[in-house]
GROMACS .gro file of C-alpha atoms in nm:
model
  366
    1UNK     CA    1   1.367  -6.030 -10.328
    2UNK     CA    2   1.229  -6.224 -10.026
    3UNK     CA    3   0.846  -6.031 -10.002
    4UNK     CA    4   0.636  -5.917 -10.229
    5UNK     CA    5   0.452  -5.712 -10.030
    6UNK     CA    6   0.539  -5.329  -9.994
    7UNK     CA    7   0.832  -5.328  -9.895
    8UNK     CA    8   0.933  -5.550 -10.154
    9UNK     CA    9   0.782  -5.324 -10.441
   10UNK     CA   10   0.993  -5.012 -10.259
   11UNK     CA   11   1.313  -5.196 -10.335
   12UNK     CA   12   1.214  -5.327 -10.660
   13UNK     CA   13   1.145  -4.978 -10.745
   14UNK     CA   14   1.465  -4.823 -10.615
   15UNK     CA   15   1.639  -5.068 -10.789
   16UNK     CA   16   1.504  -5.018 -11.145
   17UNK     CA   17   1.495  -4.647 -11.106
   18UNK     CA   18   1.858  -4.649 -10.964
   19UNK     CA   19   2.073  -4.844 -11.205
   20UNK     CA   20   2.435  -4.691 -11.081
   21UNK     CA   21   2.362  -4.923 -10.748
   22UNK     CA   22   2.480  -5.233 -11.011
   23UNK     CA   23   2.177  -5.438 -10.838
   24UNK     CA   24   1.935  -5.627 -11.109
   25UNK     CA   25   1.610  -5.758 -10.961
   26UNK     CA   26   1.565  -6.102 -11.076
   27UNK     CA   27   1.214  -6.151 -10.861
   28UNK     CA   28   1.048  -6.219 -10.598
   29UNK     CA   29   0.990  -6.496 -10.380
   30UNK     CA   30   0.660  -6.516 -10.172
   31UNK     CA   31   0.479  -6.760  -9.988
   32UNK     CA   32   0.115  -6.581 -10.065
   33UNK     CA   33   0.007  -6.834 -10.323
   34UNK     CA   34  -0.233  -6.522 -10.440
   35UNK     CA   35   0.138  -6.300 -10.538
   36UNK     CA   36   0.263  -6.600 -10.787
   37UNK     CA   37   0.233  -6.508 -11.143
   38UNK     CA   38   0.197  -6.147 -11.090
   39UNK     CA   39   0.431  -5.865 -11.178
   40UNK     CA   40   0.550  -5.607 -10.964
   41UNK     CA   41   0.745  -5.295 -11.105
   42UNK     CA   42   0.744  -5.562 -11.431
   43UNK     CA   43   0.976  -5.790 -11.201
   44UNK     CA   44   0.811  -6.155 -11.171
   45UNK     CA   45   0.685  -6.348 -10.870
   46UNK     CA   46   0.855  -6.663 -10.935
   47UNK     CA   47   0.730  -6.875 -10.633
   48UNK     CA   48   0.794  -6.966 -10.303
   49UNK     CA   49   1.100  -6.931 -10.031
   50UNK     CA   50   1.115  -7.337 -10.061
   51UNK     CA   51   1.134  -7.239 -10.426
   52UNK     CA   52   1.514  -7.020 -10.345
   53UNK     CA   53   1.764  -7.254 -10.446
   54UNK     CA   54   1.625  -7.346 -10.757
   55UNK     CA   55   1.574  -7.008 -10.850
   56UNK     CA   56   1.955  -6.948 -10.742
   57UNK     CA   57   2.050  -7.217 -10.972
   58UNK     CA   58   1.823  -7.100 -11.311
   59UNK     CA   59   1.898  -6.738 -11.280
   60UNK     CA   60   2.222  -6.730 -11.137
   61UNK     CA   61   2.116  -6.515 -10.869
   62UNK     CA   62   2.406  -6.354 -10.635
   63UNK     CA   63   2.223  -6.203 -10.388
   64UNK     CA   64   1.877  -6.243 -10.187
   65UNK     CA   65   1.715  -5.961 -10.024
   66UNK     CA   66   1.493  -6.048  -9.761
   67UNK     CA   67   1.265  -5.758  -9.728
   68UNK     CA   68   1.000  -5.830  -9.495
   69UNK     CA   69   1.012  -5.617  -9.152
   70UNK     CA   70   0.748  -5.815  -8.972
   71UNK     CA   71   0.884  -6.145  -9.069
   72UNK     CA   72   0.916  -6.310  -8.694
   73UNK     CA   73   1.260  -6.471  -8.643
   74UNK     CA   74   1.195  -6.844  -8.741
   75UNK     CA   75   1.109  -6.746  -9.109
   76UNK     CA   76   1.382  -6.495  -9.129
   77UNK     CA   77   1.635  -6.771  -8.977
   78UNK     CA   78   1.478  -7.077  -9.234
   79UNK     CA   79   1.530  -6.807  -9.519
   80UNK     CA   80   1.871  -6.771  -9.426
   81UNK     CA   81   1.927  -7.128  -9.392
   82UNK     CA   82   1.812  -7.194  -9.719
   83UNK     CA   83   2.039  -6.900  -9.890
   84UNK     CA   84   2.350  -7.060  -9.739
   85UNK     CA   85   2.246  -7.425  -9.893
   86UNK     CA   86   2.228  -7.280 -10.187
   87UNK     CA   87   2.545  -7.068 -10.180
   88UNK     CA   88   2.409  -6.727 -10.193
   89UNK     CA   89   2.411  -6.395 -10.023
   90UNK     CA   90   2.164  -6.343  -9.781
   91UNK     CA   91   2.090  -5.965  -9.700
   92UNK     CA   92   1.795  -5.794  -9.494
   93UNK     CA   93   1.610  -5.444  -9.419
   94UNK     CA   94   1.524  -5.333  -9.054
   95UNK     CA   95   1.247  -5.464  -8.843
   96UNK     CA   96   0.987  -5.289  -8.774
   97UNK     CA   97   1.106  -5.144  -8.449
   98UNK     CA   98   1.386  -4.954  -8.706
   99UNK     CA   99   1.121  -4.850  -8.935
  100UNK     CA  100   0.960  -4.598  -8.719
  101UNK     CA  101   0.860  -4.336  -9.049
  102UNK     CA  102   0.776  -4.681  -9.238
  103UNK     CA  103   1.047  -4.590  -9.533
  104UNK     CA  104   1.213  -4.830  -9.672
  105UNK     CA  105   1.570  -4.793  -9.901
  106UNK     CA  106   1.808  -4.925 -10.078
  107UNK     CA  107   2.041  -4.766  -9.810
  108UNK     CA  108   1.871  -4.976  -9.536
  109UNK     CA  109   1.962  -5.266  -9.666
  110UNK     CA  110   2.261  -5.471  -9.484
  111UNK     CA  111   2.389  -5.819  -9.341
  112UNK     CA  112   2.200  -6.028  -9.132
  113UNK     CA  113   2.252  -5.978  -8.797
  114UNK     CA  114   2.173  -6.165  -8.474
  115UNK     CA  115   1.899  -5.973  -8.366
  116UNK     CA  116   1.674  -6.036  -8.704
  117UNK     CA  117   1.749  -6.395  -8.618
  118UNK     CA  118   1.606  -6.384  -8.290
  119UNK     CA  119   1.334  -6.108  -8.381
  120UNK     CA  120   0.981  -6.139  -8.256
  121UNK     CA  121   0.615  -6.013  -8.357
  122UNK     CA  122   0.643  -5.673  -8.319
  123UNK     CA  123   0.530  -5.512  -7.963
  124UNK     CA  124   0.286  -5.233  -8.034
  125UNK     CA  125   0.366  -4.958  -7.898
  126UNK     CA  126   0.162  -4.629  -7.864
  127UNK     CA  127   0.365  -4.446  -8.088
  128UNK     CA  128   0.105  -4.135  -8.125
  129UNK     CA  129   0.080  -4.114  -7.744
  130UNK     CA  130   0.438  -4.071  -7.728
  131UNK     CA  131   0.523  -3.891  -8.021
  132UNK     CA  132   0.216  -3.629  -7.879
  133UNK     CA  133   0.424  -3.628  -7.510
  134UNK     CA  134   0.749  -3.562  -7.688
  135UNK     CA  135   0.666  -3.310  -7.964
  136UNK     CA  136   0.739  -2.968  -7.934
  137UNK     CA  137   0.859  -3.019  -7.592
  138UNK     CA  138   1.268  -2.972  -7.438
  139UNK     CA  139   1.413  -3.313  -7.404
  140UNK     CA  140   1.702  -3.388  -7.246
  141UNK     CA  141   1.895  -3.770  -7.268
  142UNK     CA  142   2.190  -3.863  -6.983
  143UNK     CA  143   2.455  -4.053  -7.134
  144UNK     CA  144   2.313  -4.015  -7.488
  145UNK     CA  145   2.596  -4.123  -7.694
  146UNK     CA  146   2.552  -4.489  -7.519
  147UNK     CA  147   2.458  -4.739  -7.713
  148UNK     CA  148   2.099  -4.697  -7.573
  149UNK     CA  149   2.124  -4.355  -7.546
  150UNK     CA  150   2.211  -4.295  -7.915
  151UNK     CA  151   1.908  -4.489  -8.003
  152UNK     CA  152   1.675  -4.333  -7.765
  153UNK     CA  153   1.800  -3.990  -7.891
  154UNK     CA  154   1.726  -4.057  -8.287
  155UNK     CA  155   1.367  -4.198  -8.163
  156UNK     CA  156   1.294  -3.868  -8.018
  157UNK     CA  157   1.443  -3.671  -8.262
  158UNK     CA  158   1.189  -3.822  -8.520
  159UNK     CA  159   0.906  -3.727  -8.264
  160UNK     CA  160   0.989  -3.372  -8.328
  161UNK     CA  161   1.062  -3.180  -7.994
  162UNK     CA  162   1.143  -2.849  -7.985
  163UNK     CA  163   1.514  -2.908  -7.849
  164UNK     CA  164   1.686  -3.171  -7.790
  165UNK     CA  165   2.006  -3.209  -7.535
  166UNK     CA  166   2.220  -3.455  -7.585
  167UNK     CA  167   2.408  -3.489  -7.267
  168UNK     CA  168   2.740  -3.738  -7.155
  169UNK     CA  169   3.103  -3.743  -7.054
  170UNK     CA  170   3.217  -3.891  -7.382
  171UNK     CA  171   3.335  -3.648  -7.619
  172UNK     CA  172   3.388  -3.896  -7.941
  173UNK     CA  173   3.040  -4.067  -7.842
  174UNK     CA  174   2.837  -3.723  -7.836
  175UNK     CA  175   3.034  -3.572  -8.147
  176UNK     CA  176   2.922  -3.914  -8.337
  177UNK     CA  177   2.511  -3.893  -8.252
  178UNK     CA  178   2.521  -3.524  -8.244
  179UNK     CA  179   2.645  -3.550  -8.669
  180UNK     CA  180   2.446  -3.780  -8.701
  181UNK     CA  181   2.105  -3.605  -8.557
  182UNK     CA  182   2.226  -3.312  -8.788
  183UNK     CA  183   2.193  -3.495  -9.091
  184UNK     CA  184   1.876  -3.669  -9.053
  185UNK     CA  185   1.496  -3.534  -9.078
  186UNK     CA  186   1.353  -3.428  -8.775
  187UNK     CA  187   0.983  -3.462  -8.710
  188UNK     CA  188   0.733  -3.201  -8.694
  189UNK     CA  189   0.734  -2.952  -8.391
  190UNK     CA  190   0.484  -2.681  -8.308
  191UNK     CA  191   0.518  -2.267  -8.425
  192UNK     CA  192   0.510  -2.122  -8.039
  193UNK     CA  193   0.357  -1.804  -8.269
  194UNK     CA  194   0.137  -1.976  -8.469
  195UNK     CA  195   0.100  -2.314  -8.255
  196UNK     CA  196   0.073  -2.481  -8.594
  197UNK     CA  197   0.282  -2.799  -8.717
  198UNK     CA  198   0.621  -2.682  -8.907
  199UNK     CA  199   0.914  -2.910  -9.023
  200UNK     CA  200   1.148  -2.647  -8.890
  201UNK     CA  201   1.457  -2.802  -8.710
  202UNK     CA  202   1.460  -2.880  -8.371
  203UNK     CA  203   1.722  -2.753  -8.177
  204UNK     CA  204   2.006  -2.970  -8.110
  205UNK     CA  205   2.229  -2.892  -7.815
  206UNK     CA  206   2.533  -3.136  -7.703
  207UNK     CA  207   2.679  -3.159  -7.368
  208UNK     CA  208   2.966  -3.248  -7.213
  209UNK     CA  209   2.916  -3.346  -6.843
  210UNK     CA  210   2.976  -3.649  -6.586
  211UNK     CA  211   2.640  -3.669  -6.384
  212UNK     CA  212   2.908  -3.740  -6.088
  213UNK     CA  213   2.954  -3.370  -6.042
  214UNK     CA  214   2.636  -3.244  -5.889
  215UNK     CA  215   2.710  -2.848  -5.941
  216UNK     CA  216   2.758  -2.864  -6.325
  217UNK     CA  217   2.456  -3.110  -6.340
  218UNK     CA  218   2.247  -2.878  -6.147
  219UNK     CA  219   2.414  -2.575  -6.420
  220UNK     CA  220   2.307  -2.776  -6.717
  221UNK     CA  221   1.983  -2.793  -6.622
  222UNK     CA  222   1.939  -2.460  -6.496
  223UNK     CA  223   2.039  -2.318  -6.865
  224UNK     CA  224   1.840  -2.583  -7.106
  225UNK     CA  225   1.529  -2.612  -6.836
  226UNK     CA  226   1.418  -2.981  -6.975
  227UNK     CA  227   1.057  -3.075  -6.947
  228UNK     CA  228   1.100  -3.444  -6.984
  229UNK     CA  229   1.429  -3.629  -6.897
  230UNK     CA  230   1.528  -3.980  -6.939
  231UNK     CA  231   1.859  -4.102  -6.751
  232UNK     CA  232   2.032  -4.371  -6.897
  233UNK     CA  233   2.400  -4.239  -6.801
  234UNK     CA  234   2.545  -4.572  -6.594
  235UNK     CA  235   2.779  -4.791  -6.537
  236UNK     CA  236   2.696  -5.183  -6.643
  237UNK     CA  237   2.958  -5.435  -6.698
  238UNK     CA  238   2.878  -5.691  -6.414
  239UNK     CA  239   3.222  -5.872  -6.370
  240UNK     CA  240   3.387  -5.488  -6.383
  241UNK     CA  241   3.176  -5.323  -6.112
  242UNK     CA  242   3.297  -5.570  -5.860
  243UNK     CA  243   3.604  -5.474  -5.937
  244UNK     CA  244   3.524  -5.088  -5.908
  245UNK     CA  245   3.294  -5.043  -5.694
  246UNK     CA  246   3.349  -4.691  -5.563
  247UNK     CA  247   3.292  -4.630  -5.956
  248UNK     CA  248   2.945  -4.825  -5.973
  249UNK     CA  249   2.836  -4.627  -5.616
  250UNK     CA  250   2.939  -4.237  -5.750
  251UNK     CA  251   2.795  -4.270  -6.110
  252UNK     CA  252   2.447  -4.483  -6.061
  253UNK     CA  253   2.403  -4.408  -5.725
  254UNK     CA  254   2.543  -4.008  -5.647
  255UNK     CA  255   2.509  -3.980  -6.024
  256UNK     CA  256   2.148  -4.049  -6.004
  257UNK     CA  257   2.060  -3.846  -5.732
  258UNK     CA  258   2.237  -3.565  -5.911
  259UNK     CA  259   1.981  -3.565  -6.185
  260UNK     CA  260   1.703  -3.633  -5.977
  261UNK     CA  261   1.763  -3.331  -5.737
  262UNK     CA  262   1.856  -3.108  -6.066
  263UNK     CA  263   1.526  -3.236  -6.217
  264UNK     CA  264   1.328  -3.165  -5.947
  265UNK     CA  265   1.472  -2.781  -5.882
  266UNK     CA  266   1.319  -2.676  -6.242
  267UNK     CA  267   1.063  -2.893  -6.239
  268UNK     CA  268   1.084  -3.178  -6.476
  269UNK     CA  269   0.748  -3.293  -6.563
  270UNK     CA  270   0.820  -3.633  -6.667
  271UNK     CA  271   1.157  -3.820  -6.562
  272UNK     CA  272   1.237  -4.208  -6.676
  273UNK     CA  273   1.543  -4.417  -6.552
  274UNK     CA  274   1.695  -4.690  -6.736
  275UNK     CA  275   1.742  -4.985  -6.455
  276UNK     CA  276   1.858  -5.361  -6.552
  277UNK     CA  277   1.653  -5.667  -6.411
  278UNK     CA  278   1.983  -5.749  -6.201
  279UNK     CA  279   1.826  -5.464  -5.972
  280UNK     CA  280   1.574  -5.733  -5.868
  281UNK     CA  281   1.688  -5.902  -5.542
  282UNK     CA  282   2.078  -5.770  -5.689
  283UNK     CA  283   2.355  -6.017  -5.621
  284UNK     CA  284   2.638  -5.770  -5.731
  285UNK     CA  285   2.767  -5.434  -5.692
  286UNK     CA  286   2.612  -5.354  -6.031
  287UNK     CA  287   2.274  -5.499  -5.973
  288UNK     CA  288   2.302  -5.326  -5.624
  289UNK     CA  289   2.387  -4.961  -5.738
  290UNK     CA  290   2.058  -4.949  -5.947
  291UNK     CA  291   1.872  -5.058  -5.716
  292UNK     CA  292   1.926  -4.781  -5.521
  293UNK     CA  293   1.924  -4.578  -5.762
  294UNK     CA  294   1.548  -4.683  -5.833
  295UNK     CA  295   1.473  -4.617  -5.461
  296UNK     CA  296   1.607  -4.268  -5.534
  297UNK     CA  297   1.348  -4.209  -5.834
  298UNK     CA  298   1.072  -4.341  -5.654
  299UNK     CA  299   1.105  -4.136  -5.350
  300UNK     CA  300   1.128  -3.888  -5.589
  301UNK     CA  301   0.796  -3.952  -5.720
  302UNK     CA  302   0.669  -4.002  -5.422
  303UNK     CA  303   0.737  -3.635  -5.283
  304UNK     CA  304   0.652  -3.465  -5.560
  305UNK     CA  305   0.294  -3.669  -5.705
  306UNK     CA  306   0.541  -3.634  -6.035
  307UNK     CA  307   0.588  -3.915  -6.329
  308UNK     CA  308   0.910  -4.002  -6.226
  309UNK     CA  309   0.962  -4.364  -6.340
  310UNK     CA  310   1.220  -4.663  -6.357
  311UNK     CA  311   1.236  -4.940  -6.669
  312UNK     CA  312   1.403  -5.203  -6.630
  313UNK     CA  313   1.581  -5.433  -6.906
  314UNK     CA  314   1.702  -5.783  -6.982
  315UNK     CA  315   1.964  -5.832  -7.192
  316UNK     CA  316   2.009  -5.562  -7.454
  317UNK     CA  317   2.124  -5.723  -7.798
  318UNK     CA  318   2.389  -5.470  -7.937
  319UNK     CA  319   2.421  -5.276  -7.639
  320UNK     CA  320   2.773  -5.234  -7.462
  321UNK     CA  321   2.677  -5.410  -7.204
  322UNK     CA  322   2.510  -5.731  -7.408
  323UNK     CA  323   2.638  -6.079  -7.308
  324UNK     CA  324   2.670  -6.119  -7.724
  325UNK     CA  325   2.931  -5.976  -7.801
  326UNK     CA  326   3.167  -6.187  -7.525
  327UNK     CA  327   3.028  -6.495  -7.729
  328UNK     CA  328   3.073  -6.358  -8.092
  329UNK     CA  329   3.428  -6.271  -7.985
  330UNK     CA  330   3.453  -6.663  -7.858
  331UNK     CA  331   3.300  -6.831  -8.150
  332UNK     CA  332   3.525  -6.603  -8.377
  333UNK     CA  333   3.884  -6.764  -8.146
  334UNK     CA  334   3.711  -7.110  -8.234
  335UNK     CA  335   3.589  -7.111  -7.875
  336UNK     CA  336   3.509  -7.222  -7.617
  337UNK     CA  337   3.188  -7.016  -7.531
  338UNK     CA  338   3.199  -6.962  -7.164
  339UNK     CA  339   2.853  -6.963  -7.028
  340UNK     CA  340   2.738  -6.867  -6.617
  341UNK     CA  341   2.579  -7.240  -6.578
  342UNK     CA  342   2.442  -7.524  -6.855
  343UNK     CA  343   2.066  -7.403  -6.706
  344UNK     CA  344   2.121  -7.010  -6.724
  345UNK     CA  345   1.846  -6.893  -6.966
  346UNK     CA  346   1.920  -6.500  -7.156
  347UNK     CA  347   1.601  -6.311  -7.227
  348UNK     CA  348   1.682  -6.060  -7.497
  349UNK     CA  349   1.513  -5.778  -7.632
  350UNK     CA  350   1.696  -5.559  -7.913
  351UNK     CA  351   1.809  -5.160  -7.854
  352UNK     CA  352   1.525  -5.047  -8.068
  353UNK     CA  353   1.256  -5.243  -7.894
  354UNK     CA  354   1.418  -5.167  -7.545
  355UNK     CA  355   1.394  -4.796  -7.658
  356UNK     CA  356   1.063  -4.821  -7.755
  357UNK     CA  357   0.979  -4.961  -7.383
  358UNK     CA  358   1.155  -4.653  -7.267
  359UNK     CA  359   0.954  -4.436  -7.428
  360UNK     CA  360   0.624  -4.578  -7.350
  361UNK     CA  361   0.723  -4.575  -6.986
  362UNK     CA  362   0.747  -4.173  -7.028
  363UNK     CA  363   0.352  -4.218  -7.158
  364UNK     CA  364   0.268  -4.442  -6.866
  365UNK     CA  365   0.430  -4.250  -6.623
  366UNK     CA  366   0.225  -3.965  -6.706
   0.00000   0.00000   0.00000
């Protein structure tokens, strides 16, 4: 085990007192010189990550677990590196942006992926200013089986609001984060008798609508009256929306003003819109379309002195819309990698960090 700090000791404990999971822990590596020679759950610190393949090679170790969530990227990529010199299995937990409740599992534990490569110090957030916005409070996501929508749904959920709607035109997409949301612990939400904290469920209502249709946009909210919304139903494959770009105009631009004008007739308190940095000084239809549909939230905001706001994002590692999976796709056909020029420069962020901007925008707005 890579980290001997707590969340270390949380899988060293899971593993001992779970012995069907077939997983023996050997040690722990750490580069705190004041960990070495100390026991933890009775497993050993045996020394140092530059210490890993000689460990490997006296123990016979199959598998390293590198279980340190705010580990920035370099040490989590020279860890790596070393595991693969030495022929071993190199596995991870979550960041810290995935840790929101701060538990850590057996069950969290999975390949490396490119964003724990790439990850950075952790942005702090004000979690308690949003979670305080959000709780006990009717909260309603566009396009929320998206890839960011899915995520920004299961980060409110945990904030405990006192329904939340789950709202897109993709069945199989809303079925998937609706089961899921069902079988995970909601946070606390307020007794309207008592006005206490209770860990009673919120409510969980899924929708199936297309923002393009303005009357059954306006219905939806008419029945579930949200109080906060966040809209990140859109269309956002650049090289596609030239193609289509009726498509782009009626879903980010008439689709935005749908929710907007259905927002504002019962009186959404707080409204955020998920925009893309391509809105800035927009070279294609895409870019374009947002744009406008920014312009639409902030005359919003401006006629009615609400928090109606606009985020915009880079590049979104793991969304749909994320340049990495066209390369991954590349480097797995042996190639080439087709890149926009030899200059272009990405700036990435990763769904639950993106998210987590999201939500804070909902705090700022107010």
């Amino acid at each position: 085990i890579m980290g001997a700090g707590d969340a270390g000791a949380m899988i060293a404990r899971e593993m001992r007192n779970n012995a069907h999971v077939g997983l023996e822990p050997v040690g722990f590596v750490d580069d705190d010189l004041g960990k070495h020679d100390v026991r933890i759950h009775n497993v050993p610190v045996l020394g140092s990550r530059q210490d890993i393949p000689a460990l490997v090679r006296e123990y016979k170790v199959q598998q390293v677990i590198i279980a340190m969530p705010s580990a920035p990227g370099k040490v989590v990529r020279e860890v790596v590196q070393m595991c693969e010199q030495a022929g071993v299995q190199a596995r991870i937990i979550p960041g810290i942006p995935e840790l929101l409740d701060g538990r850590v599992s057996l069950q969290q534990v999975r390949e490396v992926e490119i964003a724990d490569l790439l990850r950075r110090e952790p942005v702090q957030t004000d979690i308690g200013a949003v979670r305080a916005l959000i709780r006990g409070r009717r909260v309603l996501v566009t396009g929320g089986g998206g890839s960011i929508g899915s995520e920004l749904c299961r980060q409110i959920w945990r904030c405990g609001p006192a329904e939340l709607i789950l709202l897109g035109h993709g069945e199989n997409s809303i079925f998937d984060i609706h089961n899921e949301l069902r079988g995970s612990e909601p946070g606390m939400v307020i007794s309207p008798e008592s006005g206490a904290w209770s860990a009673q469920s919120p409510v969980l209502t899924p929708i199936i609508a297309d923002v393009r249709f303005a009357e059954r946009v306006r219905t939806v909210f008419e029945e579930t009256r949200p109080e906060i919304v966040f809209h990140a139903a859109a269309h956002k494959h650049v090289p596609l929306m030239e193609m289509n770009p009726a498509e782009a105009i009626t879903n980010n631009v008439l689709g935005t003003r749908n929710v907007v004008e259905a927002a504002l007739a019962v009186d959404v308190e707080h409204f955020v819109m998920i925009s893309t940095d391509k809105a800035v000084n927009p070279t294609s239809i895409m870019g374009a379309s947002k744009r406008v549909a920014e312009l639409i939230v902030h005359r919003a905001a401006q006629q009615s002195g609400k928090a109606y706001v606009a985020v915009r994002f880079g590049n979104v590692l793991g969304s749909r819309g994320s340049v990495i999976h066209t390369f991954r796709r590349q480097i797995a056909q042996g190639g080439p990698v087709t890149v926009t020029d030899p200059e272009m420069k990405r700036f990435f962020m990763t769904i639950p960090e993106a998210v987590q901007l999201v939500m804070q925008a909902s705090v700022l707005g107010a």
